[in-house]
PDB file of C-alpha atoms in Angstrom:
ATOM      1  CA  MET S   7      90.981 103.279  85.478  1.00 57.00           C
ATOM      2  CA  THR S   8      88.491 103.316  88.367  1.00 65.00           C
ATOM      3  CA  LEU S   9      88.883 101.149  91.463  1.00 65.00           C
ATOM      4  CA  SER S  10      85.928  99.063  90.335  1.00 72.00           C
ATOM      5  CA  MET S  11      87.558  98.409  86.981  1.00 79.00           C
ATOM      6  CA  ALA S  12      90.898  97.615  88.656  1.00 80.00           C
ATOM      7  CA  ASN S  13      89.222  95.047  90.905  1.00 80.00           C
ATOM      8  CA  GLN S  14      87.533  93.492  87.874  1.00 85.00           C
ATOM      9  CA  TRP S  15      90.901  93.136  86.173  1.00 85.00           C
ATOM     10  CA  LEU S  16      92.377  91.569  89.308  1.00 88.00           C
ATOM     11  CA  LEU S  17      89.649  88.923  89.207  1.00 83.00           C
ATOM     12  CA  LYS S  18      90.327  87.956  85.586  1.00 91.00           C
ATOM     13  CA  PRO S  19      91.151  84.207  85.402  1.00 90.00           C
ATOM     14  CA  TRP S  20      94.318  84.817  83.387  1.00 93.00           C
ATOM     15  CA  MET S  21      95.797  87.253  85.887  1.00 94.00           C
ATOM     16  CA  LYS S  22      97.101  84.583  88.256  1.00 93.00           C
ATOM     17  CA  PRO S  23      98.930  82.616  85.511  1.00 95.00           C
ATOM     18  CA  LEU S  24     100.356  85.946  84.370  1.00 96.00           C
ATOM     19  CA  LEU S  25     101.657  86.587  87.885  1.00 96.00           C
ATOM     20  CA  TRP S  26     103.258  83.123  87.991  1.00 97.00           C
ATOM     21  CA  GLY S  27     105.011  84.027  84.754  1.00 98.00           C
ATOM     22  CA  VAL S  28     106.261  87.300  86.202  1.00 97.00           C
ATOM     23  CA  CYS S  29     107.476  85.476  89.318  1.00 98.00           C
ATOM     24  CA  ALA S  30     109.524  83.107  87.149  1.00 98.00           C
ATOM     25  CA  VAL S  31     111.316  85.910  85.279  1.00 98.00           C
ATOM     26  CA  PRO S  32     114.172  86.511  87.799  1.00 98.00           C
ATOM     27  CA  ALA S  33     114.948  82.775  87.924  1.00 98.00           C
ATOM     28  CA  LEU S  34     114.944  82.552  84.129  1.00 97.00           C
ATOM     29  CA  VAL S  35     117.206  85.604  83.857  1.00 97.00           C
ATOM     30  CA  LEU S  36     119.663  83.993  86.275  1.00 97.00           C
ATOM     31  CA  LEU S  37     119.488  80.707  84.376  1.00 96.00           C
ATOM     32  CA  VAL S  38     120.258  82.416  81.062  1.00 96.00           C
ATOM     33  CA  ALA S  39     123.066  84.418  82.664  1.00 96.00           C
ATOM     34  CA  ALA S  40     124.553  81.244  84.151  1.00 93.00           C
ATOM     35  CA  ALA S  41     124.364  79.440  80.803  1.00 93.00           C
ATOM     36  CA  SER S  42     126.055  82.333  79.019  1.00 94.00           C
ATOM     37  CA  ASP S  43     128.754  83.018  81.630  1.00 92.00           C
ATOM     38  CA  GLY S  44     127.087  86.268  82.547  1.00 93.00           C
ATOM     39  CA  LEU S  45     127.243  86.005  86.334  1.00 93.00           C
ATOM     40  CA  GLY S  46     130.624  87.641  86.758  1.00 91.00           C
ATOM     41  CA  ALA S  47     133.892  86.430  88.223  1.00 91.00           C
ATOM     42  CA  ASN S  48     132.241  84.349  90.931  1.00 93.00           C
ATOM     43  CA  PRO S  49     129.063  82.870  89.397  1.00 93.00           C
ATOM     44  CA  ALA S  50     128.362  80.553  92.331  1.00 93.00           C
ATOM     45  CA  GLN S  51     128.393  83.408  94.839  1.00 94.00           C
ATOM     46  CA  LYS S  52     126.282  85.574  92.510  1.00 95.00           C
ATOM     47  CA  LEU S  53     123.666  82.856  92.108  1.00 97.00           C
ATOM     48  CA  VAL S  54     123.435  82.224  95.844  1.00 97.00           C
ATOM     49  CA  GLN S  55     123.208  85.939  96.561  1.00 96.00           C
ATOM     50  CA  GLU S  56     120.579  86.737  93.912  1.00 97.00           C
ATOM     51  CA  THR S  57     118.255  83.855  94.753  1.00 98.00           C
ATOM     52  CA  GLY S  58     118.426  84.808  98.428  1.00 98.00           C
ATOM     53  CA  GLU S  59     117.630  88.449  97.807  1.00 98.00           C
ATOM     54  CA  TRP S  60     114.777  87.561  95.478  1.00 98.00           C
ATOM     55  CA  ALA S  61     113.330  85.347  98.202  1.00 98.00           C
ATOM     56  CA  LEU S  62     113.276  88.394 100.493  1.00 98.00           C
ATOM     57  CA  ARG S  63     111.759  90.618  97.805  1.00 98.00           C
ATOM     58  CA  TRP S  64     108.908  88.218  97.122  1.00 98.00           C
ATOM     59  CA  LEU S  65     108.353  87.811 100.865  1.00 98.00           C
ATOM     60  CA  TRP S  66     108.179  91.593 101.328  1.00 98.00           C
ATOM     61  CA  LEU S  67     105.692  91.792  98.428  1.00 98.00           C
ATOM     62  CA  THR S  68     103.615  89.102 100.145  1.00 98.00           C
ATOM     63  CA  LEU S  69     103.481  91.267 103.268  1.00 98.00           C
ATOM     64  CA  LEU S  70     102.615  94.304 101.149  1.00 97.00           C
ATOM     65  CA  VAL S  71      99.397  92.762  99.807  1.00 97.00           C
ATOM     66  CA  THR S  72      97.236  93.393 102.867  1.00 94.00           C
ATOM     67  CA  PRO S  73      98.130  97.075 103.470  1.00 95.00           C
ATOM     68  CA  LEU S  74      97.957  97.823  99.755  1.00 94.00           C
ATOM     69  CA  ARG S  75      94.617  96.062  99.485  1.00 93.00           C
ATOM     70  CA  GLU S  76      93.167  98.141 102.304  1.00 92.00           C
ATOM     71  CA  MET S  77      94.738 101.490 101.493  1.00 91.00           C
ATOM     72  CA  ALA S  78      93.953 101.262  97.775  1.00 89.00           C
ATOM     73  CA  SER S  79      90.547  99.597  98.277  1.00 88.00           C
ATOM     74  CA  LEU S  80      91.552  96.670  96.040  1.00 89.00           C
ATOM     75  CA  PRO S  81      90.167  93.499  97.668  1.00 89.00           C
ATOM     76  CA  GLY S  82      91.023  91.537  94.538  1.00 90.00           C
ATOM     77  CA  LEU S  83      94.697  91.691  95.514  1.00 93.00           C
ATOM     78  CA  LEU S  84      94.080  89.116  98.224  1.00 91.00           C
ATOM     79  CA  ARG S  85      93.892  86.261  95.725  1.00 92.00           C
ATOM     80  CA  TYR S  86      97.555  86.849  94.840  1.00 95.00           C
ATOM     81  CA  ARG S  87      99.007  86.751  98.347  1.00 96.00           C
ATOM     82  CA  ARG S  88      99.494  82.994  98.431  1.00 95.00           C
ATOM     83  CA  THR S  89     101.072  83.046  94.972  1.00 96.00           C
ATOM     84  CA  LEU S  90     103.665  85.543  96.174  1.00 98.00           C
ATOM     85  CA  GLY S  91     104.251  83.590  99.384  1.00 97.00           C
ATOM     86  CA  VAL S  92     104.843  80.337  97.508  1.00 97.00           C
ATOM     87  CA  THR S  93     107.159  82.200  95.131  1.00 98.00           C
ATOM     88  CA  ALA S  94     109.196  83.457  98.103  1.00 98.00           C
ATOM     89  CA  PHE S  95     109.528  79.855  99.297  1.00 98.00           C
ATOM     90  CA  VAL S  96     110.576  78.617  95.853  1.00 98.00           C
ATOM     91  CA  TYR S  97     113.336  81.233  95.665  1.00 98.00           C
ATOM     92  CA  ALA S  98     114.407  80.365  99.215  1.00 98.00           C
ATOM     93  CA  VAL S  99     114.703  76.717  98.126  1.00 98.00           C
ATOM     94  CA  LEU S 100     116.698  77.798  95.061  1.00 98.00           C
ATOM     95  CA  HIS S 101     118.910  79.818  97.412  1.00 98.00           C
ATOM     96  CA  PHE S 102     119.533  76.751  99.552  1.00 98.00           C
ATOM     97  CA  LEU S 103     120.089  74.463  96.553  1.00 97.00           C
ATOM     98  CA  SER S 104     122.565  76.930  95.033  1.00 96.00           C
ATOM     99  CA  TYR S 105     124.489  76.965  98.311  1.00 97.00           C
ATOM    100  CA  ALA S 106     124.343  73.196  98.825  1.00 97.00           C
ATOM    101  CA  TRP S 107     125.370  72.435  95.244  1.00 95.00           C
ATOM    102  CA  LEU S 108     127.726  75.204  94.187  1.00 93.00           C
ATOM    103  CA  ASP S 109     129.311  75.990  97.553  1.00 92.00           C
ATOM    104  CA  LYS S 110     129.261  72.592  99.251  1.00 95.00           C
ATOM    105  CA  GLY S 111     129.011  70.139  96.372  1.00 95.00           C
ATOM    106  CA  TRP S 112     126.140  68.261  98.030  1.00 95.00           C
ATOM    107  CA  VAL S 113     128.474  67.043 100.805  1.00 96.00           C
ATOM    108  CA  VAL S 114     126.047  66.676 103.704  1.00 96.00           C
ATOM    109  CA  GLU S 115     128.791  66.558 106.325  1.00 96.00           C
ATOM    110  CA  ASP S 116     130.176  69.883 105.138  1.00 96.00           C
ATOM    111  CA  ILE S 117     126.717  71.472 105.138  1.00 97.00           C
ATOM    112  CA  VAL S 118     126.013  70.273 108.690  1.00 96.00           C
ATOM    113  CA  ALA S 119     129.422  71.507 109.849  1.00 97.00           C
ATOM    114  CA  ASP S 120     128.725  74.874 108.223  1.00 96.00           C
ATOM    115  CA  VAL S 121     125.433  75.186 110.115  1.00 95.00           C
ATOM    116  CA  PHE S 122     127.242  74.928 113.448  1.00 94.00           C
ATOM    117  CA  LYS S 123     130.234  76.997 112.324  1.00 95.00           C
ATOM    118  CA  ARG S 124     128.556  80.067 110.805  1.00 95.00           C
ATOM    119  CA  ASN S 125     125.633  81.850 112.450  1.00 96.00           C
ATOM    120  CA  PHE S 126     124.122  83.174 109.241  1.00 97.00           C
ATOM    121  CA  ILE S 127     123.926  79.643 107.810  1.00 97.00           C
ATOM    122  CA  LEU S 128     122.174  78.438 110.970  1.00 98.00           C
ATOM    123  CA  VAL S 129     119.644  81.287 110.799  1.00 98.00           C
ATOM    124  CA  GLY S 130     119.136  80.688 107.087  1.00 98.00           C
ATOM    125  CA  MET S 131     118.389  77.016 107.630  1.00 98.00           C
ATOM    126  CA  LEU S 132     115.984  77.866 110.439  1.00 98.00           C
ATOM    127  CA  THR S 133     114.223  80.351 108.174  1.00 98.00           C
ATOM    128  CA  LEU S 134     113.726  77.698 105.501  1.00 98.00           C
ATOM    129  CA  VAL S 135     112.426  75.201 108.060  1.00 98.00           C
ATOM    130  CA  VAL S 136     109.853  77.702 109.366  1.00 98.00           C
ATOM    131  CA  MET S 137     108.794  78.497 105.794  1.00 98.00           C
ATOM    132  CA  LEU S 138     108.141  74.834 105.000  1.00 97.00           C
ATOM    133  CA  PRO S 139     104.799  74.388 106.839  1.00 97.00           C
ATOM    134  CA  LEU S 140     103.575  77.639 105.308  1.00 97.00           C
ATOM    135  CA  ALA S 141     104.365  76.421 101.803  1.00 96.00           C
ATOM    136  CA  LEU S 142     102.855  72.990 102.438  1.00 96.00           C
ATOM    137  CA  THR S 143      99.577  74.530 103.622  1.00 96.00           C
ATOM    138  CA  SER S 144      99.266  77.223 100.953  1.00 93.00           C
ATOM    139  CA  PHE S 145      96.489  75.366  99.166  1.00 90.00           C
ATOM    140  CA  ASN S 146      92.719  75.304  99.491  1.00 90.00           C
ATOM    141  CA  ALA S 147      92.720  71.665 100.624  1.00 92.00           C
ATOM    142  CA  ALA S 148      94.991  72.572 103.540  1.00 92.00           C
ATOM    143  CA  ILE S 149      92.718  75.442 104.553  1.00 91.00           C
ATOM    144  CA  ARG S 150      89.719  73.105 104.584  1.00 92.00           C
ATOM    145  CA  ALA S 151      91.636  70.461 106.552  1.00 93.00           C
ATOM    146  CA  LEU S 152      92.960  72.871 109.178  1.00 93.00           C
ATOM    147  CA  GLY S 153      89.982  75.174 109.346  1.00 92.00           C
ATOM    148  CA  GLY S 154      90.222  78.876 108.624  1.00 90.00           C
ATOM    149  CA  ARG S 155      91.163  79.980 112.137  1.00 92.00           C
ATOM    150  CA  LYS S 156      93.964  77.439 112.619  1.00 95.00           C
ATOM    151  CA  TRP S 157      95.234  78.139 109.120  1.00 95.00           C
ATOM    152  CA  GLN S 158      95.416  81.866 109.839  1.00 93.00           C
ATOM    153  CA  MET S 159      97.218  81.268 113.124  1.00 94.00           C
ATOM    154  CA  LEU S 160      99.761  79.017 111.401  1.00 95.00           C
ATOM    155  CA  HIS S 161     100.394  81.544 108.666  1.00 95.00           C
ATOM    156  CA  LYS S 162     101.206  84.260 111.171  1.00 95.00           C
ATOM    157  CA  LEU S 163     104.588  82.499 111.152  1.00 97.00           C
ATOM    158  CA  VAL S 164     105.277  84.626 108.088  1.00 97.00           C
ATOM    159  CA  TYR S 165     106.263  87.405 110.499  1.00 97.00           C
ATOM    160  CA  ALA S 166     108.862  85.147 112.124  1.00 97.00           C
ATOM    161  CA  VAL S 167     110.067  84.117 108.670  1.00 98.00           C
ATOM    162  CA  SER S 168     110.506  87.737 107.623  1.00 98.00           C
ATOM    163  CA  LEU S 169     112.488  88.607 110.757  1.00 98.00           C
ATOM    164  CA  LEU S 170     114.649  85.497 110.473  1.00 98.00           C
ATOM    165  CA  GLY S 171     115.232  86.150 106.790  1.00 98.00           C
ATOM    166  CA  LEU S 172     116.326  89.707 107.526  1.00 98.00           C
ATOM    167  CA  LEU S 173     118.614  88.480 110.319  1.00 98.00           C
ATOM    168  CA  HIS S 174     120.156  85.921 107.957  1.00 98.00           C
ATOM    169  CA  PHE S 175     120.790  88.665 105.406  1.00 98.00           C
ATOM    170  CA  TYR S 176     122.241  90.981 108.045  1.00 97.00           C
ATOM    171  CA  LEU S 177     124.619  88.387 109.481  1.00 97.00           C
ATOM    172  CA  LYS S 178     125.843  87.527 106.008  1.00 95.00           C
ATOM    173  CA  LYS S 179     126.462  91.165 105.067  1.00 95.00           C
ATOM    174  CA  ALA S 180     127.840  92.159 108.493  1.00 94.00           C
ATOM    175  CA  ALA S 181     130.633  89.635 108.054  1.00 86.00           C
ATOM    176  CA  LYS S 182     131.802  91.808 105.145  1.00 85.00           C
ATOM    177  CA  ASN S 183     130.977  95.095 106.895  1.00 87.00           C
ATOM    178  CA  ASP S 184     128.413  95.870 104.206  1.00 88.00           C
ATOM    179  CA  VAL S 185     124.987  96.461 105.730  1.00 92.00           C
ATOM    180  CA  ASN S 186     123.680  99.441 103.749  1.00 94.00           C
ATOM    181  CA  GLU S 187     121.447  97.265 101.570  1.00 94.00           C
ATOM    182  CA  VAL S 188     120.219  95.398 104.636  1.00 96.00           C
ATOM    183  CA  MET S 189     119.060  98.677 106.137  1.00 97.00           C
ATOM    184  CA  VAL S 190     116.835  99.311 103.120  1.00 97.00           C
ATOM    185  CA  TYR S 191     115.162  95.942 103.588  1.00 98.00           C
ATOM    186  CA  ALA S 192     114.894  96.591 107.327  1.00 98.00           C
ATOM    187  CA  VAL S 193     113.157  99.946 106.852  1.00 98.00           C
ATOM    188  CA  ILE S 194     110.653  98.439 104.416  1.00 98.00           C
ATOM    189  CA  LEU S 195     109.929  95.559 106.797  1.00 98.00           C
ATOM    190  CA  ALA S 196     109.551  97.983 109.718  1.00 97.00           C
ATOM    191  CA  LEU S 197     106.943  99.915 107.737  1.00 97.00           C
ATOM    192  CA  LEU S 198     105.062  96.748 106.784  1.00 97.00           C
ATOM    193  CA  LEU S 199     105.043  95.361 110.319  1.00 95.00           C
ATOM    194  CA  GLY S 200     104.451  98.781 111.850  1.00 95.00           C
ATOM    195  CA  TRP S 201     101.323  99.206 109.749  1.00 95.00           C
ATOM    196  CA  ARG S 202     100.077  95.895 111.105  1.00 92.00           C
ATOM    197  CA  ALA S 203     100.850  96.940 114.665  1.00 91.00           C
ATOM    198  CA  VAL S 204      98.820 100.086 114.203  1.00 90.00           C
ATOM    199  CA  ARG S 205      95.999  97.986 112.779  1.00 84.00           C
ATOM    200  CA  ARG S 206      96.246  95.735 115.865  1.00 71.00           C
ATOM    201  CA  GLY S 207      97.473  92.508 114.358  1.00 54.00           C
ATOM    202  CA  GLY S 208      95.984  92.575 110.871  1.00 47.00           C
ATOM    203  CA  VAL S 209      97.039  89.578 108.736  1.00 50.00           C
TER     204      VAL S 209
END
């Protein structure tokens, strides 16, 4: 398939709904596993862990769009960046809801106490808060209301989100002296951000 043909496929109207379907697959797999007692000995912990890691994966894929678009000469990829970013936010919300429901039973006082007691919870909450304005402005109406330049400046917060998300993951794993997986995520993020640094702040 030539690059021209690949770009034509990327612009097909059904490609974006297809991507939304793909993005939903991990959540559906977890839902089926939960319904069939397939999450192991500690299903609550497994659900919290998996939704959190999927949030990071979708966020890393969001950051991958721009370098892949340029290096592979596939401008059509750009139309999928917001879809991936919103997906990362949705999984981050599922991560929080799994924690708040399965770990804390929706007891607000316990959640607040946990924020001040455990650093990784505090960083995780901060990450979600910083993601919120990005998710709320990931629509064409928001771009028109803010103006392209302001919208782009706001969405540079994705870099802060990625660093905070990695820190949250590290602090959680470091408490169990298990950071090997974190290092993989860190190397990938370093490559993604390093490429941008070389390109002098590309978005």
